[in-house]
Coordinates of C-alpha atoms and ligand atoms in Angstrom, one line a residue:
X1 CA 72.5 -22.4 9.4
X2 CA 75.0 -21.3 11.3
X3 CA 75.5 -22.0 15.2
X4 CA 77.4 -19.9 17.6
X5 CA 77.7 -21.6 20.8
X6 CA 78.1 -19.9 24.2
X7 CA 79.9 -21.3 27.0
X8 CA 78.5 -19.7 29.9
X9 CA 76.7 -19.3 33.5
X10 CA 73.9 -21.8 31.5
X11 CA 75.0 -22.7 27.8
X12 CA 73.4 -22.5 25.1
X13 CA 73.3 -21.8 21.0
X14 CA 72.7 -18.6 19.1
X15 CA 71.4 -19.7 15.6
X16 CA 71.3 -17.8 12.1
X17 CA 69.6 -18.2 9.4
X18 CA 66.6 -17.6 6.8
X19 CA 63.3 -18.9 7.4
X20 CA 64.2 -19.8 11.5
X21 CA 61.0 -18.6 12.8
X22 CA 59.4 -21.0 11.2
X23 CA 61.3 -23.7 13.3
X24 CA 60.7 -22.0 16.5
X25 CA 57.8 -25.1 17.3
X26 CA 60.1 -27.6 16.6
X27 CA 63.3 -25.9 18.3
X28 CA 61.4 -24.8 21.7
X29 CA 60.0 -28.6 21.5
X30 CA 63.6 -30.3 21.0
X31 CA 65.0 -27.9 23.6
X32 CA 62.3 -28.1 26.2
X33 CA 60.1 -31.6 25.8
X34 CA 58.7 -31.6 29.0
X35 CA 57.3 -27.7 28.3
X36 CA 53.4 -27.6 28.6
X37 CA 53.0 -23.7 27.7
X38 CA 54.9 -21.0 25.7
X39 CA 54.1 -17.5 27.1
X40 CA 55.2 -15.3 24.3
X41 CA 56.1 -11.6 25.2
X42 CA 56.3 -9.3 22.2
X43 CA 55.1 -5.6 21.6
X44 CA 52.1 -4.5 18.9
X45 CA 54.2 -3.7 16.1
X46 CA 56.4 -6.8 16.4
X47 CA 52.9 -8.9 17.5
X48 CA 51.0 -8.0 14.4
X49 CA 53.8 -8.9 11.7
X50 CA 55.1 -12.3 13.7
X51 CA 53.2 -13.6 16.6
X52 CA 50.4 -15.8 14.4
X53 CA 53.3 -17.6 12.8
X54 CA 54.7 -18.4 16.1
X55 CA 52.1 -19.3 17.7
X56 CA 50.8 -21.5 15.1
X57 CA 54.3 -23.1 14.9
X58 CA 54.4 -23.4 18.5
X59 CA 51.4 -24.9 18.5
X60 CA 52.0 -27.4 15.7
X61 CA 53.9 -29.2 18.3
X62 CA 51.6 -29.3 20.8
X63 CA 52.4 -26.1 23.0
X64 CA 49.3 -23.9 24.6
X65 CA 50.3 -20.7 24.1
X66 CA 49.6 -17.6 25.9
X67 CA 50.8 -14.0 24.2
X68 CA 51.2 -10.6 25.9
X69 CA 51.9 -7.2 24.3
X70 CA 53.6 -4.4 25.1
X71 CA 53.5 -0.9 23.1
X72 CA 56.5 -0.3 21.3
X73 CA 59.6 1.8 22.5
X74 CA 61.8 2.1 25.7
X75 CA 59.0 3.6 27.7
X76 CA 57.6 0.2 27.7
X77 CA 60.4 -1.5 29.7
X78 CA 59.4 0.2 33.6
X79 CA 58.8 -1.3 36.7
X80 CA 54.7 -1.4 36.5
X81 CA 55.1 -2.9 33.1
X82 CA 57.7 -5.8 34.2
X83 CA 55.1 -6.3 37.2
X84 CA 51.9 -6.4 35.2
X85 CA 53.7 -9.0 33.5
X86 CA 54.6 -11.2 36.1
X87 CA 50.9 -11.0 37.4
X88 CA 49.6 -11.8 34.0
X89 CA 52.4 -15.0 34.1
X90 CA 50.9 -16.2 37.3
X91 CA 47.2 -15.6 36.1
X92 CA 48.0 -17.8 33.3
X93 CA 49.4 -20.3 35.4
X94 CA 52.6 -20.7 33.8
X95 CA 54.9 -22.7 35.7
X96 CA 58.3 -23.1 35.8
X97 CA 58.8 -25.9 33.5
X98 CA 56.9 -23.4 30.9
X99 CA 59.1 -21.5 28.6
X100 CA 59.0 -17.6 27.8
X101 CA 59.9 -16.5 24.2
X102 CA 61.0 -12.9 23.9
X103 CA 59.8 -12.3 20.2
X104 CA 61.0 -8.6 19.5
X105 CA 63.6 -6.3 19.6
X106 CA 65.8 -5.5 22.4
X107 CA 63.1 -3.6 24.8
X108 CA 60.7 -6.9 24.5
X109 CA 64.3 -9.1 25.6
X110 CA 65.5 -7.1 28.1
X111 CA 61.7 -7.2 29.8
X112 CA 60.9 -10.6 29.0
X113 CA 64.5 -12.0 29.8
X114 CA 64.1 -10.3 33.6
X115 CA 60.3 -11.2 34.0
X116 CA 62.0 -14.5 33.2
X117 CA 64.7 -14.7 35.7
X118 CA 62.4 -13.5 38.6
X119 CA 59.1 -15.5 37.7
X120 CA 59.1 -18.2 40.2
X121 CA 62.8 -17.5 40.5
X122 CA 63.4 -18.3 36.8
X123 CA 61.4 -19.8 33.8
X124 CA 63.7 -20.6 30.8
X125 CA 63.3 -18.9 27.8
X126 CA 64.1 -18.5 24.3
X127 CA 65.6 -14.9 22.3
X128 CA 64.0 -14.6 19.2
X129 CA 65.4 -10.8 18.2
X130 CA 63.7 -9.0 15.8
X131 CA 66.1 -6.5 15.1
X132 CA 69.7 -5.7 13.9
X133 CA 70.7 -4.2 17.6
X134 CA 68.9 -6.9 19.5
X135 CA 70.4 -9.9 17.3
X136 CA 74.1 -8.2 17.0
X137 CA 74.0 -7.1 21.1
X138 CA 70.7 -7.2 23.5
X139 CA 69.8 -10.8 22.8
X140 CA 73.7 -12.2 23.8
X141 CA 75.1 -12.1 26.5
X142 CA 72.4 -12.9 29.3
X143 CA 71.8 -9.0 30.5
X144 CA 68.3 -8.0 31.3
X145 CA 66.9 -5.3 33.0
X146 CA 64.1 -2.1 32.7
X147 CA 65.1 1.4 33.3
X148 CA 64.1 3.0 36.7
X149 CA 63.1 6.8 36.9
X150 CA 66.9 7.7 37.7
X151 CA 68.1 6.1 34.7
X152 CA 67.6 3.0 32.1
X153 CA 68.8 -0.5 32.9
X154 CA 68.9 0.1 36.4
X155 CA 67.2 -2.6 37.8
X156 CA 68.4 -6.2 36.2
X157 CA 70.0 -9.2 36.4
X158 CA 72.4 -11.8 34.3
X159 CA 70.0 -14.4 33.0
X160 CA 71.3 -16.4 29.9
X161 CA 68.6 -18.0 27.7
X162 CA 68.2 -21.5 26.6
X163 CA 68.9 -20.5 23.4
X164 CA 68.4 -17.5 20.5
X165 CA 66.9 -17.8 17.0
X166 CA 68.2 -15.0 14.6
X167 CA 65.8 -15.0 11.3
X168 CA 67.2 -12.0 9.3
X169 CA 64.2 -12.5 7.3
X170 CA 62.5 -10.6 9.7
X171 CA 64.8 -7.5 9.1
X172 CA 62.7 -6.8 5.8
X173 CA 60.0 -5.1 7.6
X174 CA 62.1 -3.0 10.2
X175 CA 62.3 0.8 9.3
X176 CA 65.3 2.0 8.0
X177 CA 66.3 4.1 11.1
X178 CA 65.9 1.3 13.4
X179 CA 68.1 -0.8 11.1
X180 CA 70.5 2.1 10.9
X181 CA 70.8 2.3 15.0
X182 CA 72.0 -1.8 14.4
X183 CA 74.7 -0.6 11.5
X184 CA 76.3 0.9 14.7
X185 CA 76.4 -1.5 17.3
X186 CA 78.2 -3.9 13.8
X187 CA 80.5 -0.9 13.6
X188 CA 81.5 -0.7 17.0
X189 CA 81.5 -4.5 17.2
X190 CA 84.2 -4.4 13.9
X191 CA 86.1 -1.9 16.1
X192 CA 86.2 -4.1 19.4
X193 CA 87.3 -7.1 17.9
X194 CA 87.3 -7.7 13.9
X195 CA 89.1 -5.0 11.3
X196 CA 88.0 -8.1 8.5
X197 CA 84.4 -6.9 9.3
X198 CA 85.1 -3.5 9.0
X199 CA 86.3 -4.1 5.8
X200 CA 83.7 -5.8 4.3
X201 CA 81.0 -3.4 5.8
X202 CA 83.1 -0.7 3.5
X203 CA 83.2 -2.5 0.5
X204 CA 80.3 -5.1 0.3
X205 CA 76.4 -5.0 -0.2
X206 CA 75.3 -5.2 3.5
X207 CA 72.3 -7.1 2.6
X208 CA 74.1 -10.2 0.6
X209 CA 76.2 -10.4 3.9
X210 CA 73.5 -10.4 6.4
X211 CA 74.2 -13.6 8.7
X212 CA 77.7 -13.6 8.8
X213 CA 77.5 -10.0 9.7
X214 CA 75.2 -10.8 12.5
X215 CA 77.4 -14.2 13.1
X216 CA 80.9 -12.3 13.2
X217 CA 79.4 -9.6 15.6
X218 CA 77.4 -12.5 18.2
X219 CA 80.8 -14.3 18.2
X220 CA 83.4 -11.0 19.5
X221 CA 80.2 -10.6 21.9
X222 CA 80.2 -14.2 23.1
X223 CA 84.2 -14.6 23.2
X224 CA 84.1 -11.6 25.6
X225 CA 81.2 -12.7 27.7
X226 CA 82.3 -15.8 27.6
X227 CA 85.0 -14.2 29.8
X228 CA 84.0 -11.8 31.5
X229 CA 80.2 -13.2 32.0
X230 CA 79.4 -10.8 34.9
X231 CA 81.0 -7.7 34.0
X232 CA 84.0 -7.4 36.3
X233 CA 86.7 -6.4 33.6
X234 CA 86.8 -7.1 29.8
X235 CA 83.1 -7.2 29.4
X236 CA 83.0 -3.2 29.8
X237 CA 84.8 -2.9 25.7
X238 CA 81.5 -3.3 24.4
X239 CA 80.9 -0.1 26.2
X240 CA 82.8 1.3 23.1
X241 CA 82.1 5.4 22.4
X242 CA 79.3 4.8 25.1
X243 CA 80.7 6.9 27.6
X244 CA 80.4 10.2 25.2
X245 CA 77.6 8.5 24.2
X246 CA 75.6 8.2 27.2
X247 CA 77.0 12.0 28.0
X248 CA 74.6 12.6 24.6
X249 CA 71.9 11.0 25.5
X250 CA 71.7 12.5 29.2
X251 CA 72.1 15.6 27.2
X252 CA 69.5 15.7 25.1
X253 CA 67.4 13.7 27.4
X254 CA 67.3 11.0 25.1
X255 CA 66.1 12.7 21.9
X256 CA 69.0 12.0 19.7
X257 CA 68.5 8.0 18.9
X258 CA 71.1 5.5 20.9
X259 CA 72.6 4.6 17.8
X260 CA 73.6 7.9 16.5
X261 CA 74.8 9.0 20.1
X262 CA 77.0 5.9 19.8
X263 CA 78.3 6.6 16.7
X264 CA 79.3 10.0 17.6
X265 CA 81.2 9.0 21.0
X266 CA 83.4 6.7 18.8
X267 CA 84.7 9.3 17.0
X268 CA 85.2 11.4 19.8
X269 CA 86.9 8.8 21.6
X270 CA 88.9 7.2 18.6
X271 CA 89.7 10.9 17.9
X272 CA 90.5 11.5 20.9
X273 CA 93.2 8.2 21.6
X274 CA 94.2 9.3 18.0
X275 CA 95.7 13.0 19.5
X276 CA 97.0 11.2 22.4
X277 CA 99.0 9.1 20.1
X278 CA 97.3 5.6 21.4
X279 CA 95.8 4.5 18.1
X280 CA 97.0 4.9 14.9
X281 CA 95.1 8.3 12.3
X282 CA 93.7 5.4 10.1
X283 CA 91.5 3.7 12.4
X284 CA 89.4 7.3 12.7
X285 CA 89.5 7.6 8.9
X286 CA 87.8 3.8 8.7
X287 CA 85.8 4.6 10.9
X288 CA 84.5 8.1 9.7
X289 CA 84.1 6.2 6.2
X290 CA 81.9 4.2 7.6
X291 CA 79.7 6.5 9.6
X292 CA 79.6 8.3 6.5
X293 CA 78.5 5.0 4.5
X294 CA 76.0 4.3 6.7
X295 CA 74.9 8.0 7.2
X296 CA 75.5 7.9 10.9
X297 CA 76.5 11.5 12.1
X298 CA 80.3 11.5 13.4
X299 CA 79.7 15.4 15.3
X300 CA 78.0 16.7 18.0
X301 CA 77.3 20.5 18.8
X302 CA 78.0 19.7 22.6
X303 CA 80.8 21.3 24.0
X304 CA 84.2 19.2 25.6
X305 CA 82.7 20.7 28.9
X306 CA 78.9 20.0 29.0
X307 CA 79.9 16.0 27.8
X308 CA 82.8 15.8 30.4
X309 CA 80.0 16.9 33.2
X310 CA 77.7 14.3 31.9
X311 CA 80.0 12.1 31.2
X312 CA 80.9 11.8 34.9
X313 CA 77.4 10.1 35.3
X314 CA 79.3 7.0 33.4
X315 CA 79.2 3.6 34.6
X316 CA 82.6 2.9 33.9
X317 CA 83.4 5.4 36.9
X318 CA 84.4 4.7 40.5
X319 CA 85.5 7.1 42.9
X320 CA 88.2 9.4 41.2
X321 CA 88.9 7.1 38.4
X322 CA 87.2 6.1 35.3
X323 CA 87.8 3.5 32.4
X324 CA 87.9 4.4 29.0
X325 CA 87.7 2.0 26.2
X326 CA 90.1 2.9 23.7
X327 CA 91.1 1.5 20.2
X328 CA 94.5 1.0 19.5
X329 CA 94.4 -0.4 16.1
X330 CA 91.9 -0.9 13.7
X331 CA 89.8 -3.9 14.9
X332 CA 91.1 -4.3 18.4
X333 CA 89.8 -1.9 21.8
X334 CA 91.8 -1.4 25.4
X335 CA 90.1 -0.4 28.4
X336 CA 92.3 2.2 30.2
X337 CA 91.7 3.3 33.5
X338 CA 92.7 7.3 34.0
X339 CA 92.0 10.1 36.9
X340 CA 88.8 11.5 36.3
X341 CA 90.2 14.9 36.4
X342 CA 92.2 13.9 33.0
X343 CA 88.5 12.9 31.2
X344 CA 87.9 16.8 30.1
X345 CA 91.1 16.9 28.0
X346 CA 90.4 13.5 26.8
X347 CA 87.1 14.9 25.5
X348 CA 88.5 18.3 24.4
X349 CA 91.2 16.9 22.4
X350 CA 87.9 14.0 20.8
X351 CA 86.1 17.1 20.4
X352 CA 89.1 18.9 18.2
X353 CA 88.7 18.2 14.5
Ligands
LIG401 N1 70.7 -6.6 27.2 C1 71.7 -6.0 26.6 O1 72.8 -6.5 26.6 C2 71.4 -4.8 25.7 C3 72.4 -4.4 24.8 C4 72.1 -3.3 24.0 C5 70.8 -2.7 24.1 N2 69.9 -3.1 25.0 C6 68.6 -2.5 25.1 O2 67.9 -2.7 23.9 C7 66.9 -1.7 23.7 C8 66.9 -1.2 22.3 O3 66.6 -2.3 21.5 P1 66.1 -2.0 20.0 O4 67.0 -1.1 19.3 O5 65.9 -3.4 19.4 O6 64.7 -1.3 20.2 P2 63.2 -1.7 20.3 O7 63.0 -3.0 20.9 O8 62.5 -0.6 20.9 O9 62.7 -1.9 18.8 C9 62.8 -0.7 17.9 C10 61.5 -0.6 17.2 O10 61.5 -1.5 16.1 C11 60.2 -2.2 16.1 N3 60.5 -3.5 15.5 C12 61.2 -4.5 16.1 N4 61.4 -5.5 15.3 C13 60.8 -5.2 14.1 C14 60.6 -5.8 12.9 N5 61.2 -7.0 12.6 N6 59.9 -5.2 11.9 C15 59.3 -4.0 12.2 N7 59.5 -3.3 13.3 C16 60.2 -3.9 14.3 C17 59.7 -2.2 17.5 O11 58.3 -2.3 17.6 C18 60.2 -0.8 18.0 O12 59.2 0.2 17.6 C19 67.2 -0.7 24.8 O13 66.3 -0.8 25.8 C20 68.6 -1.0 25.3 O14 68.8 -0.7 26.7 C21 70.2 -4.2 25.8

């Protein structure tokens, strides 16, 4: 087993290993004795492989449990959704000495987490990510939120969780492009804050190396959140090639997977601080090794101009300025804060191969 603890607003333990769904009763008990009911939020495809063994765990240790299922997929984490949950809470009679479990990937703990830290002005609950993004990013860190019609994750709040239980057993049933989307969170995470990682993502057999992959990604994650908790400063590094690759995914209106748009703004923007002279030529050539490993595309057909103009949609923007995160060596990131008018040859010289 290993335990990563966080030191934050509420702290808590991230736990790894084989076979931890299977503790969940016992865990959620220990944690949370004076707990009547467990309102488990999952969605259909997650719900049909895992929720019977939670609940009957859950209830091996005396729990009622209530379950409620969402479909599948981003669409899922709106407004009327998060609303029709919270009635369906309060129908139940879940109070707040209750716990929520979010059982699924990172759309089921983004939902659950904020239906969590609104019902009854917060119910505790307990991550249990069911896939490689939501154990390496979504589940740490204590954001939740659901996308408004302008734009996803526009509506949430910091909430941390009592604690989260990573089973990478349960990665044997995710599909391989799901699982592929997570390979690029690690690889951004190994840019951030661990060149060791990078390394052995090169070189070793993914699978033999599961947990500590998982445990060396959760810890950069929690050593920045730890501080920067509410995302004044350090916190935005994790937004690693996001700005490019939020410019993507505005683009194509979302058709091109999160992962892969990720994957592609690293390379433009390691490219990029590569022509500028800010981090050295063999942190891109790591990191196009690995894209390549993992079969993650590096290129996008875009031009410098139409991802500077969506680009300018970025998060990481105020006023005339905007932060970019850049790498400056392999297995460390900078933010650097320039003049948005310089962000177009910043993407034309990413763009330059
Ligand atoms: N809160 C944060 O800090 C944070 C960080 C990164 C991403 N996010 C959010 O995470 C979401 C993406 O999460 P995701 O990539 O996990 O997507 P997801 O939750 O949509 O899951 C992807 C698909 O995999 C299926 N699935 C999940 N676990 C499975 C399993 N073990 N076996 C078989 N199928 C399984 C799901 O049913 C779904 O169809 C986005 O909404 C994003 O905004 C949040």
């Amino acid at each position: 087993m290993i335990t990563i603890a966080v030191k934050a607003s509420r702290d808590y333990d991230i736990l790894i290993a084989s076979g931890l769904l299977g503790q969940l009763g016992d865990r959620a008990k220990a944690l949370h004795p004076n707990a009547a009911a467990a309102a488990i939020v999952t969605d259909d495809t997650v719900g049909q492989l895992y929720l019977k063994q939670a609940e009957t765990v859950l209830k091996e240790v005396g729990f009622s449990v209530v379950a409620y299922s969402i479909s599948p997929g981003e669409a899922s984490k709106n407004g009327t959704q998060y609303l029709h949950l919270l009635d369906w809470l309060a129908e139940r009679q879940i109070t707040r000495s209750d716990i929520i479990i979010a059982l699924g990937g990172g759309v089921v703990g983004d939902l659950a987490g904020f239906a969590a830290a609104t019902y009854l002005r917060g119910v505790t609950y307990i991550q249990i990510p069911t896939t490689l993004l939501a154990m390496v990013d979504s589940s740490v860190g204590g954001k939740t939120a659901i996308d408004l019609k302008a734009g996803k994750n526009l509506a949430g709040v910091f909430y941390q969780p009592s604690a989260v239980l990573c089973d990478p057993d349960v990665l044997d049933t995710l599909p391989e492009p799901v699982f592929q989307e997570g390979i690029a969170e690690v690889i951004k995470c190994g840019m951030i804050g661990d060149g060791r990682l990078l390394d052995q993502l090169l070189n070793e057999p993914i699978q033999d190396n599961l947990s500590h992959i998982i445990a060396a990604c959760v810890t950069i994650k929690r050593d920045i959140v730890e501080r920067d908790e509410f995302d004044h400063g350090e916190r935005q590094v994790l937004n690693f090639g996001h700005t490019v690759g939020h410019a993507i995914e505005r683009l194509c209106d979302y058709s091109i997977p999160h992962g892969h748009a990720v994957a592609i703004g690293m390379m433009v923007e390691t490219r990029g601080a590569v022509k500028k002279k800010l981090c050295p030529p063999e942190c891109l050539y790591l990191l196009e090794s690995l894209l390549h490993r993992f079969q993650l595309p590096g290129h996008t057909d875009y031009s410098a101009q139409e991802l500077y103009t969506a680009a300018l949609y970025d998060k990481k923007r105020a006023g005339d300025e905007i932060t970019l995160v850049i790498p400056r060596e392999i297995g460390r990131c900078e933010l650097m804060t320039l003049p948005v008018a310089q962000l177009l040859a910043w993407i034309e010289a990413g763009c330059q191969s």
